[in-house]
XYZ file of C-alpha atoms in Angstrom:
294
model
C 0.241 -0.274 -0.402
C 1.306 3.330 -0.608
C 2.766 5.089 1.755
C 4.526 8.171 2.754
C 3.185 11.909 1.531
C 0.898 11.937 -0.919
C -2.422 13.724 -2.443
C -6.388 13.229 -2.300
C -8.569 14.366 -4.929
C -11.874 15.738 -3.357
C -15.639 15.942 -4.639
C -14.690 19.771 -5.785
C -12.209 18.953 -8.082
C -9.122 20.375 -5.815
C -6.525 18.312 -4.340
C -6.006 17.719 0.245
C -2.135 15.923 1.086
C -1.552 13.652 3.148
C 0.911 12.106 5.024
C 1.136 8.047 6.183
C 3.316 6.948 8.620
C 3.648 2.818 10.839
C 2.272 -0.472 9.201
C -0.302 -2.063 10.768
C -3.478 -1.685 10.300
C -5.216 1.220 8.886
C -6.324 4.246 10.471
C -7.166 7.315 9.318
C -6.932 11.146 11.270
C -9.228 13.880 10.346
C -5.460 15.875 11.630
C -3.007 18.495 10.921
C 0.629 16.496 10.792
C 2.294 20.155 10.928
C 3.171 21.268 13.769
C 2.390 25.157 14.954
C 6.014 27.024 15.281
C 6.296 30.065 16.634
C 3.776 32.644 17.751
C 0.570 30.245 16.840
C 2.503 27.922 19.120
C 3.778 30.079 22.176
C -0.742 31.487 21.773
C -1.871 27.523 21.220
C -0.360 27.204 24.863
C -1.463 29.728 26.081
C -4.730 27.407 25.182
C -3.991 24.467 26.408
C -3.989 23.657 23.557
C -1.146 20.694 21.904
C 1.013 22.798 19.031
C 1.893 19.535 17.753
C -1.642 18.132 18.230
C -1.836 15.962 15.474
C 2.015 14.835 14.854
C 1.159 14.051 18.500
C -1.801 11.647 17.951
C 0.311 9.535 14.523
C 3.200 9.062 17.169
C 1.475 7.469 19.337
C -0.492 5.557 17.200
C 1.819 4.355 14.349
C 3.612 2.351 16.472
C 1.022 -0.074 16.058
C -1.116 0.750 12.895
C -0.376 3.034 9.705
C -1.713 6.111 10.112
C -3.019 7.864 7.225
C -3.339 11.878 8.919
C -4.924 14.320 6.907
C -5.926 17.913 7.943
C -9.305 18.426 6.082
C -9.882 21.121 8.374
C -7.085 22.711 7.576
C -7.955 22.620 3.623
C -11.484 24.054 3.794
C -10.666 26.486 5.291
C -8.311 27.435 2.909
C -9.906 25.958 -0.250
C -13.199 27.344 1.149
C -16.941 24.808 -0.422
C -19.051 27.613 0.040
C -22.054 25.484 -1.351
C -20.774 21.837 -1.456
C -19.828 20.682 1.917
C -22.201 18.174 2.584
C -22.584 14.911 4.220
C -22.431 13.640 1.741
C -18.921 15.214 0.157
C -18.037 14.737 3.266
C -17.901 11.406 3.206
C -16.955 10.931 -0.781
C -14.255 13.224 0.096
C -13.034 10.881 2.978
C -13.958 8.222 0.986
C -11.106 9.702 -1.878
C -8.712 10.053 0.917
C -8.797 6.118 2.205
C -8.711 5.257 -1.757
C -5.799 7.516 -2.455
C -3.748 5.650 0.547
C -4.603 1.838 -0.983
C -6.941 1.484 2.055
C -9.516 -1.275 1.645
C -10.931 -1.525 5.247
C -9.530 1.347 7.946
C -10.764 2.717 12.003
C -11.903 6.324 11.581
C -10.964 9.188 14.145
C -12.268 12.560 13.698
C -13.390 14.985 16.695
C -16.073 17.715 16.603
C -17.543 18.373 13.336
C -14.465 16.066 12.276
C -16.047 13.312 14.170
C -19.852 14.297 13.130
C -19.150 13.912 9.559
C -17.307 10.372 10.564
C -20.656 9.670 11.609
C -22.228 10.818 8.362
C -19.162 8.638 6.201
C -19.763 5.652 8.616
C -24.018 4.881 6.897
C -22.409 5.650 3.905
C -19.658 2.972 3.320
C -19.547 -0.537 5.071
C -15.703 0.388 4.638
C -14.842 1.736 8.287
C -13.505 -0.667 10.774
C -14.059 1.159 13.015
C -14.819 4.520 14.430
C -14.535 7.106 17.252
C -15.966 10.169 17.988
C -14.798 12.433 20.179
C -16.353 16.067 21.213
C -19.685 15.121 19.425
C -21.916 12.797 20.121
C -23.797 9.800 18.380
C -26.931 9.734 19.999
C -28.990 13.897 19.871
C -26.295 15.834 18.451
C -26.602 19.682 18.944
C -27.409 19.929 15.183
C -30.375 22.739 15.563
C -27.488 24.829 18.367
C -24.909 24.093 15.057
C -27.312 25.721 12.738
C -27.975 28.544 14.727
C -23.866 29.555 15.806
C -22.551 29.073 12.124
C -25.683 30.808 10.981
C -24.749 33.774 13.334
C -20.654 33.591 12.731
C -21.781 33.950 8.290
C -23.796 36.348 9.088
C -20.619 38.600 11.149
C -18.641 37.504 8.325
C -21.247 39.872 5.844
C -21.129 41.834 7.647
C -18.992 45.331 7.705
C -15.300 44.919 8.557
C -16.147 46.496 12.075
C -17.887 43.894 12.688
C -17.069 41.564 15.607
C -16.557 37.213 14.511
C -15.395 34.192 15.025
C -12.172 34.218 16.847
C -8.800 33.372 15.950
C -8.365 29.781 16.508
C -11.929 28.166 16.661
C -12.584 25.008 15.118
C -14.066 25.952 11.897
C -17.058 23.745 12.555
C -18.435 24.856 15.990
C -16.712 27.864 16.728
C -15.811 25.099 20.002
C -12.159 25.585 20.170
C -11.007 27.647 23.179
C -13.972 26.967 24.734
C -15.162 29.346 27.720
C -11.414 30.191 27.605
C -12.504 32.769 25.088
C -13.402 36.720 25.991
C -16.671 36.554 23.404
C -16.848 39.940 23.599
C -14.570 41.353 21.810
C -13.034 38.520 19.336
C -11.933 39.298 15.322
C -12.910 39.284 12.533
C -10.635 36.051 11.099
C -12.678 34.045 8.357
C -14.396 34.829 5.090
C -18.273 34.935 4.306
C -16.404 31.578 2.681
C -15.581 29.667 5.099
C -17.861 29.685 7.009
C -21.167 29.283 4.273
C -19.522 26.511 3.837
C -19.868 24.913 7.678
C -24.129 26.950 7.225
C -24.044 24.798 4.061
C -23.190 21.419 6.487
C -26.052 22.387 9.230
C -28.563 23.460 6.265
C -28.074 19.829 5.376
C -28.533 17.688 8.634
C -31.632 19.381 10.132
C -33.443 16.488 8.845
C -31.006 14.111 10.373
C -32.138 11.130 13.135
C -28.883 10.165 14.410
C -30.994 7.745 16.113
C -32.634 6.013 13.418
C -28.366 5.268 12.884
C -27.783 1.146 13.202
C -23.655 0.539 12.269
C -22.274 -2.914 12.673
C -18.499 -1.662 12.881
C -16.987 -1.002 16.642
C -17.151 2.275 17.531
C -16.431 4.450 20.599
C -17.451 8.363 21.046
C -15.873 10.349 24.071
C -16.078 13.973 25.487
C -15.310 16.234 28.528
C -16.957 16.820 31.206
C -17.359 20.022 31.000
C -18.235 20.485 28.063
C -20.918 23.281 27.531
C -20.215 26.476 26.302
C -22.813 29.586 25.581
C -23.128 30.920 23.020
C -24.863 35.323 23.028
C -27.760 36.401 21.450
C -24.574 38.025 18.608
C -23.871 34.330 18.553
C -27.730 32.613 18.258
C -28.153 32.223 21.689
C -28.293 28.745 22.254
C -26.035 27.339 24.723
C -23.805 24.165 22.703
C -24.138 21.529 25.412
C -21.872 18.271 24.112
C -21.365 17.120 27.992
C -25.660 16.945 28.730
C -25.941 14.933 25.963
C -22.976 12.496 26.948
C -24.603 12.925 30.457
C -28.259 12.408 29.362
C -27.770 9.979 26.873
C -24.882 7.381 27.840
C -27.330 4.827 28.245
C -29.029 5.075 25.335
C -25.799 5.067 23.082
C -24.233 1.719 25.220
C -27.914 -0.173 23.936
C -26.886 1.688 20.513
C -23.683 -0.623 20.017
C -21.717 3.061 21.659
C -18.769 2.451 23.995
C -19.076 6.006 25.687
C -15.972 7.661 27.753
C -16.537 11.021 29.868
C -13.686 12.222 30.371
C -13.955 14.333 34.471
C -13.794 17.871 34.145
C -12.006 18.379 31.328
C -13.857 21.351 28.260
C -14.127 20.839 24.364
C -10.202 21.912 24.403
C -8.583 19.730 26.698
C -10.470 16.677 25.935
C -9.148 16.890 21.929
C -5.729 16.556 23.385
C -3.375 14.520 23.342
C -2.670 13.491 26.479
C -6.088 13.391 26.909
C -6.734 11.189 23.934
C -4.536 8.881 23.579
C -5.058 7.203 26.688
C -8.684 6.668 25.871
C -7.948 5.526 22.193
C -4.864 3.881 21.911
C -6.357 0.642 24.092
C -9.494 0.680 23.063
C -8.197 0.813 18.799
C -5.677 -2.646 20.163
C -8.148 -4.010 21.879
C -10.876 -4.060 18.677
C -8.283 -3.347 15.935
C -5.439 -5.834 16.445
C -2.475 -4.446 15.713
C -1.517 -7.270 13.845
C -5.248 -8.944 12.234
């Protein structure tokens, strides 16, 4: 199978770089494999974030698995898809990554909107050997709330330049990276109209999605921090995105549907995505459901 640095051709004809590390069963990681440097790295450390988040996850898995890493979020921010970033297109893009890496079957890990992307992939293919969703519930997902947040972000991005909008460093699909640590009343515009519109397109397409009706066959794990709750002011849609509450209220239902569920005590949305907290959950679980010698 292919190794090293490759490219995948996506649904809009653009290409995305991917990196392949290690040997064993294939695991797709929707992460940026290139560590941040300089001022950007220092800023991330200030907010409790690992500047080498993607690389740390790759290193933690590549000893036992063939890791296919790709910065899908970075790609869609760099090459926005305002009218086409639908669940169908996202699933097609993820399959294009697997195809470029020569992976017939593969596990998938994504966090936040990249986790819900994995769920959309799972219901459109039979090629998944395992699915891991971090920072987004597989049952009772906050699709309506996220549409409100992303619509508000889009409207601010389309407003005159003086209008405030999503702060630098947020995950564009949800505005949650950084959790409650950001002062939402004083942030400055960093995302364009096209960048924000594509996530409105995605969440609009998910408004009729019934996650309780999903039935999957592959092993699957979901996790989130117990403090992953973000209230947004009126300027941001006036909603609360309560990931932790969904896990608390619906854990038994998730487990009855075949999900392994982990709640990381005391961690918010940012904390629960850091490699030091993800790898102790992810690695043992993968070793159990997807042995390295499989």
